[in-house]
Amino acid sequence: MSISLGTAGLGGTWQSASATVSASFSVSDALFALSALIWVILLVRYLRHGGVRWRNIRDDLHHPGQGFALAYVPIVGMLSAGHVSHYNLDLARGVYIFFGATAAIIAAGLVAHWVTGGLDSAPLHPGYLLPVVSAPFVSSVTASTLRYPELAAATFAVGILYWLAFGTVILGHLVANGGSMPIPARPTLTVLIIPPATGGLAWTAAHHGVLDPIAYGFVGLLLFTLLIIAFLLPDVRQQSFHYGYWTFSFPVATSTNFLIRWLAGTGTSGWQAATWVLLAIVSAVFLLLYASTLRHVLRRPARAVAQEPAPAGAAEAAVV
């Protein structure tokens, strides 16, 4: 799901650029269509392999290393609902309510499992922030887009509370035990970028793009986190390409999205040119990811790919 999530994130970035510097909205359409196609294929495969049974879903949700991955299904659904609203508001609202409720149920189930000892056997990493922090922030952004201000405020509050709670625990664990994280799972460190980026987008969407002190606070948090990630690049770098590289995609896309909205809100000289530069850079990064993924698939037979055992920690990296 990391490919679908990242592609939807890039679609959102192009959508923001189309609203601020008149970038082509059709590019955003194409990206969301690609994200939906990948999403449907993976979801069908999951359902065909037992995902329709509640017992299997419960076991997957309680998996100590990968339980949080189920939340990516409704997150992509909510992002897509925000895009569909440009064509059919009523349909988008129905899609959003369904996936928003699904995201809330999954997040609540995860928290209930975690607080009863469900993470005792799993090393903590920032990937756990996505279902309980980023999903509520994405829900808030979409609710504002769909003109549900009260729901936007409610889900924003959920994201803030659990960002403070789980973010503190996970960051403290990383500081104390960061050296023990398996190398294939280290790209998940870039997920630290997502809460300030999605939280900033949620706040600015609720305030119609106006930059107030709180919005600038999110900008500061994002820029400082990006600086931390810059120092971590030697640690998250992998020896060879694998699907875990897509872990970088959504953090890159959503942070660029927020920076584009910030530049538009400042209205400073040259903000349009800076927006185009950011859009070109993030698009080039994704083109490189798509090309590398295609090359990775073509170099190995499909059967070998399906049967190859994942190295320790790679599963967590691949699903983010």
Short mmCIF file of C-alpha atoms in Angstrom, two decimals:
data_model
loop_
_atom_site.label_atom_id
_atom_site.label_comp_id
_atom_site.label_asym_id
_atom_site.label_seq_id
_atom_site.Cartn_x
_atom_site.Cartn_y
_atom_site.Cartn_z
CA MET A 1 0.00 0.00 0.00
CA SER A 2 2.97 2.36 0.30
CA ILE A 3 2.97 2.82 -3.51
CA SER A 4 -0.73 3.68 -3.56
CA LEU A 5 -0.40 6.00 -0.56
CA GLY A 6 2.61 7.81 -1.97
CA THR A 7 0.97 8.21 -5.37
CA ALA A 8 -2.16 9.67 -3.77
CA GLY A 9 0.09 12.02 -1.80
CA LEU A 10 1.74 13.22 -5.00
CA GLY A 11 -1.72 13.68 -6.52
CA GLY A 12 -2.62 15.90 -3.58
CA THR A 13 0.57 17.89 -4.11
CA TRP A 14 -0.30 18.53 -7.76
CA GLN A 15 -3.82 19.41 -6.67
CA SER A 16 -2.44 22.07 -4.31
CA ALA A 17 -0.18 23.36 -7.07
CA SER A 18 -3.14 23.59 -9.45
CA ALA A 19 -4.95 25.74 -6.87
CA THR A 20 -1.99 28.05 -6.24
CA VAL A 21 0.06 28.31 -9.45
CA SER A 22 -2.38 26.88 -12.02
CA ALA A 23 -0.54 23.58 -12.48
CA SER A 24 -2.37 21.02 -14.60
CA PHE A 25 -5.22 19.45 -12.63
CA SER A 26 -5.25 16.54 -15.09
CA VAL A 27 -1.91 15.39 -13.66
CA SER A 28 -3.56 15.13 -10.25
CA ASP A 29 -6.43 13.21 -11.85
CA ALA A 30 -4.01 10.73 -13.42
CA LEU A 31 -2.09 10.22 -10.19
CA PHE A 32 -5.23 9.56 -8.14
CA ALA A 33 -6.44 7.15 -10.84
CA LEU A 34 -3.12 5.27 -10.66
CA SER A 35 -3.28 5.23 -6.87
CA ALA A 36 -6.84 3.86 -6.98
CA LEU A 37 -5.83 1.15 -9.46
CA ILE A 38 -2.97 -0.03 -7.24
CA TRP A 39 -5.23 0.20 -4.18
CA VAL A 40 -7.96 -1.94 -5.77
CA ILE A 41 -5.50 -4.59 -6.99
CA LEU A 42 -3.87 -4.96 -3.59
CA LEU A 43 -7.17 -4.90 -1.71
CA VAL A 44 -8.63 -7.61 -3.96
CA ARG A 45 -5.54 -9.76 -3.42
CA TYR A 46 -5.88 -9.27 0.33
CA LEU A 47 -9.55 -10.23 0.32
CA ARG A 48 -8.89 -13.27 -1.85
CA HIS A 49 -6.27 -14.49 0.62
CA GLY A 50 -8.66 -14.53 3.59
CA GLY A 51 -9.22 -10.83 4.24
CA VAL A 52 -13.01 -11.30 4.17
CA ARG A 53 -12.94 -13.31 7.39
CA TRP A 54 -13.20 -11.32 10.62
CA ARG A 55 -10.85 -13.71 12.43
CA ASN A 56 -8.11 -13.06 9.86
CA ILE A 57 -8.68 -9.30 10.00
CA ARG A 58 -8.47 -9.40 13.79
CA ASP A 59 -5.26 -11.43 13.66
CA ASP A 60 -3.76 -8.99 11.15
CA LEU A 61 -4.80 -6.05 13.32
CA HIS A 62 -3.14 -7.65 16.34
CA HIS A 63 0.07 -8.49 14.51
CA PRO A 64 2.84 -6.88 16.62
CA GLY A 65 4.89 -5.74 13.64
CA GLN A 66 2.38 -5.05 10.86
CA GLY A 67 -1.01 -4.43 12.49
CA PHE A 68 -0.87 -0.72 11.73
CA ALA A 69 -0.70 -1.45 7.97
CA LEU A 70 -4.47 -2.03 7.76
CA ALA A 71 -5.00 1.69 8.37
CA TYR A 72 -3.48 2.57 4.99
CA VAL A 73 -6.55 1.24 3.19
CA PRO A 74 -8.93 3.91 4.61
CA ILE A 75 -6.24 6.63 4.48
CA VAL A 76 -5.98 6.24 0.70
CA GLY A 77 -9.78 6.13 0.55
CA MET A 78 -10.09 9.45 2.41
CA LEU A 79 -7.46 11.12 0.22
CA SER A 80 -9.33 9.94 -2.87
CA ALA A 81 -12.63 11.22 -1.48
CA GLY A 82 -11.14 14.71 -1.18
CA HIS A 83 -10.15 14.61 -4.84
CA VAL A 84 -13.51 13.21 -6.01
CA SER A 85 -15.25 16.19 -4.36
CA HIS A 86 -14.16 18.33 -7.32
CA TYR A 87 -16.55 16.30 -9.49
CA ASN A 88 -19.29 14.98 -7.19
CA LEU A 89 -19.58 16.34 -3.66
CA ASP A 90 -22.32 13.97 -2.51
CA LEU A 91 -20.41 10.90 -3.70
CA ALA A 92 -17.23 12.18 -2.08
CA ARG A 93 -19.03 12.71 1.23
CA GLY A 94 -20.38 9.16 1.20
CA VAL A 95 -16.94 7.72 0.43
CA TYR A 96 -15.37 9.86 3.14
CA ILE A 97 -17.88 8.87 5.84
CA PHE A 98 -17.28 5.19 5.10
CA PHE A 99 -13.50 5.35 5.08
CA GLY A 100 -13.35 7.87 7.91
CA ALA A 101 -15.39 5.54 10.10
CA THR A 102 -13.23 2.59 9.01
CA ALA A 103 -10.05 4.50 9.91
CA ALA A 104 -11.49 5.39 13.33
CA ILE A 105 -12.45 1.77 14.05
CA ILE A 106 -9.03 0.47 13.02
CA ALA A 107 -7.20 3.13 15.05
CA ALA A 108 -9.34 2.50 18.13
CA GLY A 109 -8.81 -1.25 17.82
CA LEU A 110 -5.07 -0.76 17.51
CA VAL A 111 -4.84 1.54 20.55
CA ALA A 112 -6.95 -0.85 22.62
CA HIS A 113 -4.67 -3.72 21.62
CA TRP A 114 -1.50 -1.73 22.25
CA VAL A 115 -2.44 -0.54 25.74
CA THR A 116 -3.11 -4.15 26.79
CA GLY A 117 0.39 -5.28 25.89
CA GLY A 118 0.04 -5.85 22.17
CA LEU A 119 3.40 -4.22 21.39
CA ASP A 120 5.48 -6.08 23.95
CA SER A 121 7.20 -8.18 21.28
CA ALA A 122 7.62 -5.48 18.59
CA PRO A 123 10.26 -2.75 18.30
CA LEU A 124 8.64 0.67 18.18
CA HIS A 125 9.14 2.81 15.09
CA PRO A 126 7.38 5.88 13.61
CA GLY A 127 5.21 3.73 11.35
CA TYR A 128 2.84 3.29 14.30
CA LEU A 129 2.02 7.01 14.10
CA LEU A 130 0.21 6.72 10.77
CA PRO A 131 -3.06 5.08 11.91
CA VAL A 132 -3.46 7.06 15.15
CA VAL A 133 -2.00 10.46 14.15
CA SER A 134 -1.73 10.88 10.40
CA ALA A 135 -5.10 9.23 9.66
CA PRO A 136 -7.00 11.71 11.89
CA PHE A 137 -5.11 14.62 10.32
CA VAL A 138 -5.89 13.34 6.80
CA SER A 139 -9.51 12.93 7.91
CA SER A 140 -9.50 16.56 9.09
CA VAL A 141 -8.12 17.82 5.77
CA THR A 142 -10.75 15.89 3.84
CA ALA A 143 -13.55 17.01 6.16
CA SER A 144 -12.62 20.65 5.56
CA THR A 145 -12.57 20.03 1.81
CA LEU A 146 -16.04 18.46 2.02
CA ARG A 147 -17.38 21.35 4.17
CA TYR A 148 -17.67 19.46 7.43
CA PRO A 149 -15.95 21.99 9.75
CA GLU A 150 -17.13 20.39 13.00
CA LEU A 151 -15.86 16.97 11.93
CA ALA A 152 -12.59 18.55 10.81
CA ALA A 153 -12.10 20.07 14.26
CA ALA A 154 -12.97 16.81 16.02
CA THR A 155 -10.56 14.64 14.03
CA PHE A 156 -7.83 17.30 14.28
CA ALA A 157 -8.11 17.12 18.08
CA VAL A 158 -7.73 13.33 17.97
CA GLY A 159 -4.58 13.66 15.88
CA ILE A 160 -3.04 16.23 18.22
CA LEU A 161 -3.72 14.17 21.37
CA TYR A 162 -2.27 10.93 20.03
CA TRP A 163 0.65 12.69 18.36
CA LEU A 164 1.63 14.02 21.77
CA ALA A 165 1.02 10.65 23.44
CA PHE A 166 2.47 8.13 21.01
CA GLY A 167 4.95 10.52 19.42
CA THR A 168 6.58 11.06 22.80
CA VAL A 169 6.74 7.33 23.54
CA ILE A 170 8.11 6.39 20.11
CA LEU A 171 10.66 9.20 20.01
CA GLY A 172 11.83 8.31 23.51
CA HIS A 173 12.18 4.67 22.47
CA LEU A 174 14.17 5.64 19.38
CA VAL A 175 16.53 7.79 21.42
CA ALA A 176 17.09 4.96 23.89
CA ASN A 177 17.18 2.05 21.44
CA GLY A 178 17.56 3.54 17.95
CA GLY A 179 20.70 1.61 17.18
CA SER A 180 18.83 -1.68 17.47
CA MET A 181 16.43 -0.93 14.57
CA PRO A 182 16.99 -3.37 11.66
CA ILE A 183 18.55 -1.68 8.63
CA PRO A 184 15.65 -2.51 6.23
CA ALA A 185 13.20 -0.85 8.66
CA ARG A 186 15.16 2.38 9.05
CA PRO A 187 13.37 4.17 6.19
CA THR A 188 10.37 4.32 8.54
CA LEU A 189 12.23 7.08 10.38
CA THR A 190 11.12 9.41 7.58
CA VAL A 191 7.53 8.91 8.80
CA LEU A 192 8.40 11.46 11.52
CA ILE A 193 7.82 14.07 8.79
CA ILE A 194 4.17 13.12 8.25
CA PRO A 195 2.49 14.38 11.47
CA PRO A 196 3.69 18.02 11.20
CA ALA A 197 2.98 18.03 7.45
CA THR A 198 -0.53 16.54 7.64
CA GLY A 199 -1.30 18.48 10.81
CA GLY A 200 -0.26 21.71 9.11
CA LEU A 201 -2.39 20.87 6.08
CA ALA A 202 -5.35 20.13 8.34
CA TRP A 203 -5.01 23.44 10.17
CA THR A 204 -4.58 25.56 7.04
CA ALA A 205 -7.46 23.75 5.29
CA ALA A 206 -9.72 24.51 8.24
CA HIS A 207 -8.70 28.19 8.05
CA HIS A 208 -8.97 28.52 4.26
CA GLY A 209 -5.25 28.83 3.67
CA VAL A 210 -4.72 31.73 6.08
CA LEU A 211 -1.40 31.51 7.91
CA ASP A 212 -1.74 32.30 11.59
CA PRO A 213 0.74 31.67 14.45
CA ILE A 214 -0.35 28.04 14.79
CA ALA A 215 0.17 27.43 11.08
CA TYR A 216 3.66 28.89 11.37
CA GLY A 217 4.21 26.61 14.34
CA PHE A 218 3.51 23.61 12.12
CA VAL A 219 5.90 25.06 9.52
CA GLY A 220 8.61 25.28 12.16
CA LEU A 221 7.99 21.71 13.30
CA LEU A 222 8.13 20.44 9.73
CA LEU A 223 11.32 22.29 8.83
CA PHE A 224 13.07 21.13 12.01
CA THR A 225 11.97 17.53 11.39
CA LEU A 226 13.23 17.75 7.80
CA LEU A 227 16.58 18.90 9.20
CA ILE A 228 16.67 15.87 11.51
CA ILE A 229 15.91 13.55 8.58
CA ALA A 230 18.71 15.19 6.58
CA PHE A 231 21.16 14.15 9.29
CA LEU A 232 19.61 10.66 9.33
CA LEU A 233 19.99 10.07 5.58
CA PRO A 234 23.23 8.05 5.96
CA ASP A 235 21.37 5.75 8.40
CA VAL A 236 18.21 5.27 6.33
CA ARG A 237 20.11 4.69 3.08
CA GLN A 238 19.79 1.10 1.84
CA GLN A 239 22.40 -1.02 0.04
CA SER A 240 20.04 -1.90 -2.80
CA PHE A 241 16.57 -0.95 -3.98
CA HIS A 242 13.55 -2.71 -2.46
CA TYR A 243 9.89 -1.84 -2.00
CA GLY A 244 10.68 -0.34 1.39
CA TYR A 245 12.00 2.70 -0.50
CA TRP A 246 8.35 3.69 -1.01
CA THR A 247 8.32 4.51 2.69
CA PHE A 248 9.91 7.82 1.65
CA SER A 249 7.16 8.64 -0.84
CA PHE A 250 4.27 9.85 1.32
CA PRO A 251 6.47 11.90 3.69
CA VAL A 252 8.10 13.58 0.66
CA ALA A 253 4.77 14.25 -1.04
CA THR A 254 2.85 15.51 1.97
CA SER A 255 5.66 17.76 3.22
CA THR A 256 5.96 19.29 -0.26
CA ASN A 257 2.19 19.78 -0.32
CA PHE A 258 2.27 21.70 2.95
CA LEU A 259 5.25 23.79 1.86
CA ILE A 260 3.40 24.72 -1.35
CA ARG A 261 0.40 25.86 0.70
CA TRP A 262 2.72 27.78 3.01
CA LEU A 263 4.44 29.56 0.12
CA ALA A 264 1.07 30.56 -1.32
CA GLY A 265 -0.05 31.86 2.07
CA THR A 266 3.04 34.02 2.55
CA GLY A 267 2.74 35.68 -0.85
CA THR A 268 6.40 36.69 -0.70
CA SER A 269 8.33 37.60 -3.83
CA GLY A 270 9.18 34.59 -5.94
CA TRP A 271 6.80 32.18 -4.23
CA GLN A 272 5.40 30.99 -7.56
CA ALA A 273 8.86 30.10 -8.86
CA ALA A 274 9.68 28.33 -5.59
CA THR A 275 6.45 26.34 -5.89
CA TRP A 276 7.35 25.15 -9.39
CA VAL A 277 10.83 24.17 -8.20
CA LEU A 278 9.38 22.11 -5.33
CA LEU A 279 6.85 20.50 -7.66
CA ALA A 280 9.56 19.61 -10.18
CA ILE A 281 11.80 18.09 -7.50
CA VAL A 282 9.10 15.93 -5.91
CA SER A 283 7.87 14.78 -9.34
CA ALA A 284 11.40 13.82 -10.32
CA VAL A 285 11.78 11.82 -7.10
CA PHE A 286 8.61 9.89 -7.86
CA LEU A 287 9.62 9.27 -11.47
CA LEU A 288 12.84 7.78 -10.14
CA LEU A 289 10.87 5.61 -7.73
CA TYR A 290 8.53 4.39 -10.46
CA ALA A 291 11.45 3.60 -12.78
CA SER A 292 13.38 1.82 -10.03
CA THR A 293 10.34 -0.22 -9.05
CA LEU A 294 9.67 -1.27 -12.64
CA ARG A 295 13.32 -2.22 -13.10
CA HIS A 296 13.24 -4.14 -9.82
CA VAL A 297 10.18 -6.12 -10.96
CA LEU A 298 11.52 -6.86 -14.43
CA ARG A 299 14.88 -8.07 -13.15
CA ARG A 300 13.32 -10.87 -11.11
CA PRO A 301 10.70 -13.44 -12.16
CA ALA A 302 7.33 -12.90 -10.54
CA ARG A 303 7.48 -16.29 -8.85
CA ALA A 304 10.84 -15.53 -7.26
CA VAL A 305 9.50 -12.22 -6.00
CA ALA A 306 6.48 -13.90 -4.44
CA GLN A 307 8.53 -16.62 -2.76
CA GLU A 308 11.48 -14.55 -1.58
CA PRO A 309 11.55 -14.32 2.22
CA ALA A 310 11.65 -10.78 3.60
CA PRO A 311 14.63 -9.80 5.74
CA ALA A 312 14.05 -8.86 9.32
CA GLY A 313 12.32 -5.50 9.50
CA ALA A 314 11.61 -5.32 5.77
CA ALA A 315 7.92 -6.09 6.21
CA GLU A 316 7.42 -3.05 8.40
CA ALA A 317 9.28 -0.87 5.91
CA ALA A 318 7.39 -2.19 2.89
CA VAL A 319 3.87 -1.64 4.21
CA VAL A 320 4.34 1.95 5.41
#
